[in-house]
XYZ file of C-alpha atoms in Angstrom:
354
model
C -3.867 -5.434 23.885
C -7.508 -5.180 23.167
C -7.711 -8.974 22.140
C -6.495 -10.037 25.615
C -9.267 -7.795 27.583
C -11.818 -10.863 26.881
C -9.326 -12.838 29.032
C -8.729 -10.308 31.822
C -12.302 -9.033 31.896
C -14.444 -11.329 30.227
C -15.254 -9.068 27.426
C -16.338 -10.971 24.475
C -16.730 -8.033 22.214
C -13.110 -7.520 21.580
C -12.719 -11.415 20.089
C -14.698 -9.883 17.045
C -12.155 -8.893 14.213
C -14.563 -6.410 12.991
C -14.633 -4.782 16.347
C -10.810 -4.245 16.857
C -10.428 -3.507 13.086
C -12.758 -0.566 13.958
C -10.814 0.361 17.058
C -7.531 0.070 15.097
C -8.670 2.551 12.545
C -9.601 5.058 15.147
C -6.523 4.605 17.101
C -4.384 5.103 13.910
C -6.450 8.065 12.546
C -6.188 10.023 15.926
C -2.396 9.190 16.395
C -1.527 10.382 12.842
C -3.741 13.467 13.130
C -1.872 14.385 16.412
C 1.438 13.557 15.374
C 1.660 14.999 11.743
C 1.374 18.735 12.505
C 4.094 18.286 15.248
C 6.180 16.379 12.602
C 5.555 18.946 10.047
C 6.604 21.893 12.274
C 9.809 20.071 13.196
C 10.501 19.075 9.286
C 10.007 22.732 8.228
C 12.319 23.983 10.976
C 15.143 21.114 9.844
C 14.215 22.127 6.213
C 13.474 18.300 5.676
C 11.586 19.210 2.532
C 11.078 17.164 -0.864
C 13.880 17.745 -3.472
C 11.706 17.983 -6.738
C 13.180 16.032 -9.673
C 14.379 18.753 -12.125
C 13.095 16.713 -15.136
C 9.485 16.620 -14.083
C 7.038 19.511 -14.788
C 7.593 22.584 -12.459
C 5.607 22.751 -9.432
C 5.893 26.308 -7.947
C 6.391 25.978 -4.012
C 6.524 22.262 -3.793
C 10.239 22.143 -3.382
C 9.531 23.558 0.037
C 7.005 20.883 1.019
C 8.187 18.562 4.021
C 8.487 14.974 3.138
C 8.801 11.766 4.810
C 4.966 11.764 6.279
C 5.172 8.158 5.769
C 7.370 7.605 8.882
C 4.326 9.299 10.923
C 1.714 7.034 9.422
C 3.639 3.815 9.361
C 4.373 4.142 12.960
C 0.990 5.232 13.907
C -0.190 2.087 12.039
C 2.250 -0.261 13.833
C 1.327 1.374 17.380
C -2.620 0.895 16.413
C -1.951 -2.665 15.179
C -0.016 -3.570 18.591
C -2.936 -2.260 20.539
C -5.576 -4.044 18.643
C -4.490 -7.141 16.822
C -3.891 -10.707 18.323
C -0.319 -10.756 18.585
C -0.275 -14.640 18.786
C -1.438 -14.584 14.970
C 1.558 -15.108 12.602
C -0.302 -13.235 9.810
C -0.084 -10.141 12.021
C 3.628 -10.379 12.291
C 4.054 -10.957 8.648
C 2.085 -7.706 8.022
C 4.090 -5.899 10.483
C 7.294 -7.237 8.987
C 6.433 -5.931 5.607
C 5.328 -2.311 6.765
C 8.286 -1.866 8.823
C 10.861 -3.539 6.742
C 9.916 -1.600 3.408
C 9.219 1.597 5.407
C 13.074 1.383 6.717
C 14.112 1.024 2.839
C 12.038 3.955 1.828
C 13.226 6.008 4.941
C 16.992 5.439 3.871
C 16.196 6.567 0.462
C 14.452 9.707 1.855
C 17.227 10.664 4.093
C 19.581 10.551 1.652
C 17.543 12.903 -0.707
C 16.847 15.238 1.963
C 20.523 15.510 3.188
C 21.953 16.073 -0.071
C 19.000 18.282 -1.492
C 18.871 16.048 -4.647
C 16.058 13.805 -5.550
C 18.593 11.443 -7.451
C 20.724 10.962 -4.554
C 18.909 8.329 -2.416
C 19.857 5.014 -2.324
C 21.079 3.478 -5.713
C 18.702 1.479 -7.782
C 20.429 -1.481 -7.407
C 20.599 -1.115 -3.641
C 17.106 -0.339 -3.112
C 16.060 -3.341 -5.308
C 18.366 -5.818 -3.232
C 17.138 -4.484 0.063
C 13.308 -4.872 -1.241
C 13.929 -8.338 -2.509
C 15.624 -9.247 0.834
C 12.483 -8.035 3.080
C 10.043 -9.410 0.584
C 12.075 -12.781 0.663
C 11.814 -12.816 4.341
C 8.035 -12.249 4.237
C 7.559 -15.075 1.719
C 9.791 -17.495 3.870
C 7.892 -16.314 6.976
C 4.568 -17.205 5.480
C 5.539 -20.605 3.999
C 7.886 -22.029 6.755
C 6.765 -19.968 9.687
C 2.812 -20.202 9.692
C 2.470 -22.638 6.677
C 0.395 -20.550 4.454
C -0.974 -22.652 1.704
C 1.131 -22.367 -1.671
C -1.858 -22.824 -4.077
C -2.442 -20.496 -6.844
C -5.699 -19.100 -7.796
C -7.137 -16.740 -10.425
C -10.471 -14.860 -10.784
C -13.271 -16.797 -11.961
C -12.130 -19.977 -10.922
C -13.177 -21.881 -7.784
C -10.440 -24.094 -7.577
C -6.558 -23.850 -7.458
C -4.760 -24.068 -10.682
C -1.514 -25.441 -9.176
C 0.339 -25.723 -5.912
C 3.413 -23.568 -6.494
C 5.460 -25.439 -3.698
C 7.541 -23.408 -1.421
C 10.439 -22.273 -3.556
C 8.425 -21.114 -6.544
C 5.940 -19.460 -3.963
C 8.704 -17.631 -2.294
C 10.073 -16.217 -5.610
C 6.528 -15.495 -6.837
C 5.380 -13.601 -3.739
C 8.798 -11.929 -3.804
C 7.930 -10.553 -7.322
C 4.482 -9.482 -6.162
C 5.645 -7.808 -3.115
C 8.320 -5.755 -4.741
C 6.353 -5.069 -8.023
C 3.436 -3.585 -5.780
C 5.844 -1.528 -3.666
C 7.455 0.194 -6.683
C 4.275 0.491 -8.479
C 2.827 2.789 -5.660
C 6.108 4.395 -5.344
C 5.829 5.554 -9.180
C 2.288 6.784 -8.411
C 3.073 8.766 -5.779
C 3.926 12.044 -8.089
C 0.921 14.383 -7.521
C -0.855 15.479 -4.161
C -3.054 12.637 -2.854
C -2.817 10.674 -6.375
C -1.411 7.459 -4.386
C -3.149 7.881 -1.122
C -6.900 7.496 -2.352
C -6.351 4.638 -4.577
C -4.135 2.799 -1.906
C -7.365 3.235 0.564
C -9.510 1.861 -1.887
C -7.367 -0.998 -2.547
C -6.653 -1.744 0.865
C -10.557 -1.783 1.673
C -11.043 -4.107 -1.076
C -8.483 -6.591 -0.134
C -9.622 -6.336 3.362
C -13.101 -7.687 2.293
C -11.540 -10.399 0.657
C -9.089 -11.433 3.399
C -11.890 -11.146 6.006
C -14.124 -13.587 3.596
C -11.402 -16.004 3.305
C -10.661 -16.151 7.071
C -14.387 -16.484 7.621
C -15.787 -20.408 7.124
C -19.181 -19.333 6.238
C -18.465 -16.528 3.887
C -15.689 -18.625 2.126
C -17.850 -21.448 1.633
C -20.650 -19.521 0.261
C -18.360 -17.382 -2.046
C -16.400 -20.661 -3.103
C -13.209 -18.839 -1.829
C -10.220 -20.815 -0.038
C -10.731 -20.826 3.572
C -7.643 -20.161 5.352
C -7.824 -20.218 9.300
C -6.735 -17.293 11.088
C -5.769 -15.045 7.874
C -8.593 -12.431 8.866
C -6.555 -10.975 11.619
C -4.438 -9.221 9.040
C -7.337 -6.925 8.348
C -6.574 -5.051 11.705
C -3.452 -3.945 10.366
C -5.280 -2.937 6.976
C -7.683 -0.929 8.916
C -4.916 0.750 11.059
C -2.895 1.812 7.861
C -6.476 2.975 6.189
C -7.172 5.121 9.077
C -3.751 6.594 9.023
C -4.028 7.083 5.367
C -7.383 9.111 5.967
C -5.550 11.401 8.555
C -2.574 11.928 6.176
C -4.972 12.698 3.258
C -6.052 15.746 5.526
C -2.662 17.227 4.828
C -1.712 15.521 1.511
C -4.796 16.417 -0.333
C -4.400 19.202 -3.274
C -2.526 21.471 -2.342
C -0.440 19.035 -0.354
C 1.206 20.299 3.045
C 3.159 17.014 3.247
C 4.522 14.279 1.090
C 4.721 10.659 1.968
C 8.166 10.086 0.573
C 9.511 6.604 -0.252
C 9.082 5.572 3.444
C 5.322 5.756 2.710
C 4.819 4.841 -0.740
C 7.300 1.567 -0.652
C 5.704 0.315 2.361
C 2.097 1.037 1.294
C 2.774 -0.798 -1.930
C 4.485 -3.849 -0.216
C 1.330 -4.078 2.160
C -1.073 -4.125 -0.698
C 1.043 -6.972 -2.277
C 0.810 -8.769 1.217
C -2.859 -8.395 1.403
C -3.416 -9.636 -2.101
C -1.151 -12.754 -1.083
C -3.197 -13.592 1.771
C -6.301 -13.164 -0.184
C -5.063 -15.294 -2.985
C -5.635 -12.363 -5.253
C -2.360 -11.821 -6.798
C -3.738 -11.843 -10.306
C -6.695 -9.666 -9.058
C -4.309 -7.190 -7.892
C -3.810 -5.894 -11.057
C -7.742 -4.706 -11.344
C -7.555 -3.580 -7.237
C -4.166 -1.555 -8.014
C -5.244 -0.502 -11.746
C -3.880 3.260 -11.377
C -0.739 1.624 -9.957
C -0.432 -0.718 -12.877
C -1.163 2.190 -15.489
C 1.508 4.334 -14.095
C 4.135 1.464 -14.001
C 3.171 0.119 -17.619
C 3.561 3.487 -19.020
C 7.037 3.953 -17.542
C 7.827 0.304 -18.982
C 6.385 1.371 -22.556
C 8.078 4.820 -22.497
C 11.572 3.304 -21.515
C 11.308 0.341 -23.987
C 10.152 2.583 -27.058
C 12.917 5.028 -26.380
C 15.479 2.361 -26.231
C 14.227 0.256 -29.108
C 12.738 3.065 -31.356
C 14.208 6.182 -30.131
C 10.806 7.770 -29.897
C 8.537 8.401 -27.030
C 5.012 7.288 -26.626
C 3.976 9.763 -23.929
C 5.232 13.392 -23.485
C 6.594 12.282 -19.978
C 6.289 8.992 -17.785
C 4.763 8.372 -15.322
C 1.431 8.954 -17.152
C 0.292 11.431 -14.732
C 3.069 13.770 -15.988
C 1.928 13.249 -19.469
C -1.386 14.767 -18.680
C 0.429 17.504 -16.736
C 2.379 18.247 -20.074
C -0.997 18.504 -21.875
C -1.967 21.139 -19.573
C -4.622 19.311 -17.497
C -5.051 20.680 -13.918
C -3.171 18.870 -11.595
C -6.472 18.417 -8.909
C -8.448 17.087 -12.316
C -5.786 14.521 -12.972
C -5.845 13.636 -9.362
C -9.760 13.138 -8.964
C -10.098 11.285 -12.357
C -7.433 8.722 -11.307
C -9.318 8.416 -7.992
C -12.527 7.707 -9.919
C -11.100 5.120 -12.088
C -9.488 3.293 -8.962
C -12.935 3.040 -7.144
C -14.736 1.950 -10.199
C -11.892 -0.885 -10.800
C -12.368 -1.713 -7.261
C -15.984 -2.161 -7.439
C -15.462 -4.439 -10.545
C -13.159 -6.425 -8.548
C -15.397 -7.117 -5.637
C -18.102 -8.124 -8.173
C -15.912 -10.946 -9.413
C -15.781 -12.750 -5.969
C -19.444 -13.936 -6.727
C -18.562 -14.897 -10.233
C -16.921 -18.159 -9.941
């Protein structure tokens, strides 16, 4: 809506992406902050609380904490994006498809858990994965055939693409990126605010990269691929960051609300989407270092137990390992936040080293 004000009222201010990104941030922040208390009251009255996995360390009182907060902040993000973005831009619709599609999958899973009162009774693992692959594939096909996004593949520190993947390979690769990022954030979302702040930081870093890629002068100066129109996607990213800041008000330790799979799956997929737009699929491993560490800890634990009948960690994902070592929950959370911030500063430094 704001984008079209310059046509109606000759207000050029709203043609600037940075201005509309700022409005999107505050629209989403205010909407989420307003809706969340009302949602929490409704969720408590309906006993829509988080079923706690019986295999993880005990958290006194957390079994009564409302869940599916992700439904609120994703809805606020979508509304703020529609109010602020240029709806004629294909990258915006790709972003909205990614957020809404993965949120719908997460919501289905959350509802199954809440209605049965069992953390293991949501969607089946295969069913969830199949739906994730389906939405991710749609996003990839939209990028390739809907808006002709370049299928070139870049790596950090190299100013030219290594290769052109072509449509089929790119769609498969991008599906893998989206699904992997989605599940990585989902694995991380196990302590109060643990996934929220690293997500905010990662989205901020990727927004900078995507903005630079969409800006001809910055892209030329930093030797980045210049992709016309891609910068508009940061308005959706700014809206999601604003929503997450408001959500953190209630999700910080001790949490009054959990995001559920509705939030974690959609956040992770959108981080993957922004990584694709910024040609930073490989850099995502540094940008989302906490999510990578959590995922690798699970892979190592499962692999070690399967082949050696021995555990590497006391419990996986790795944040539970530190809980088992009697680290205070808030200490684990803040230390992981610190690692995420440092890693993202390093990721931004790589932009100039080419």
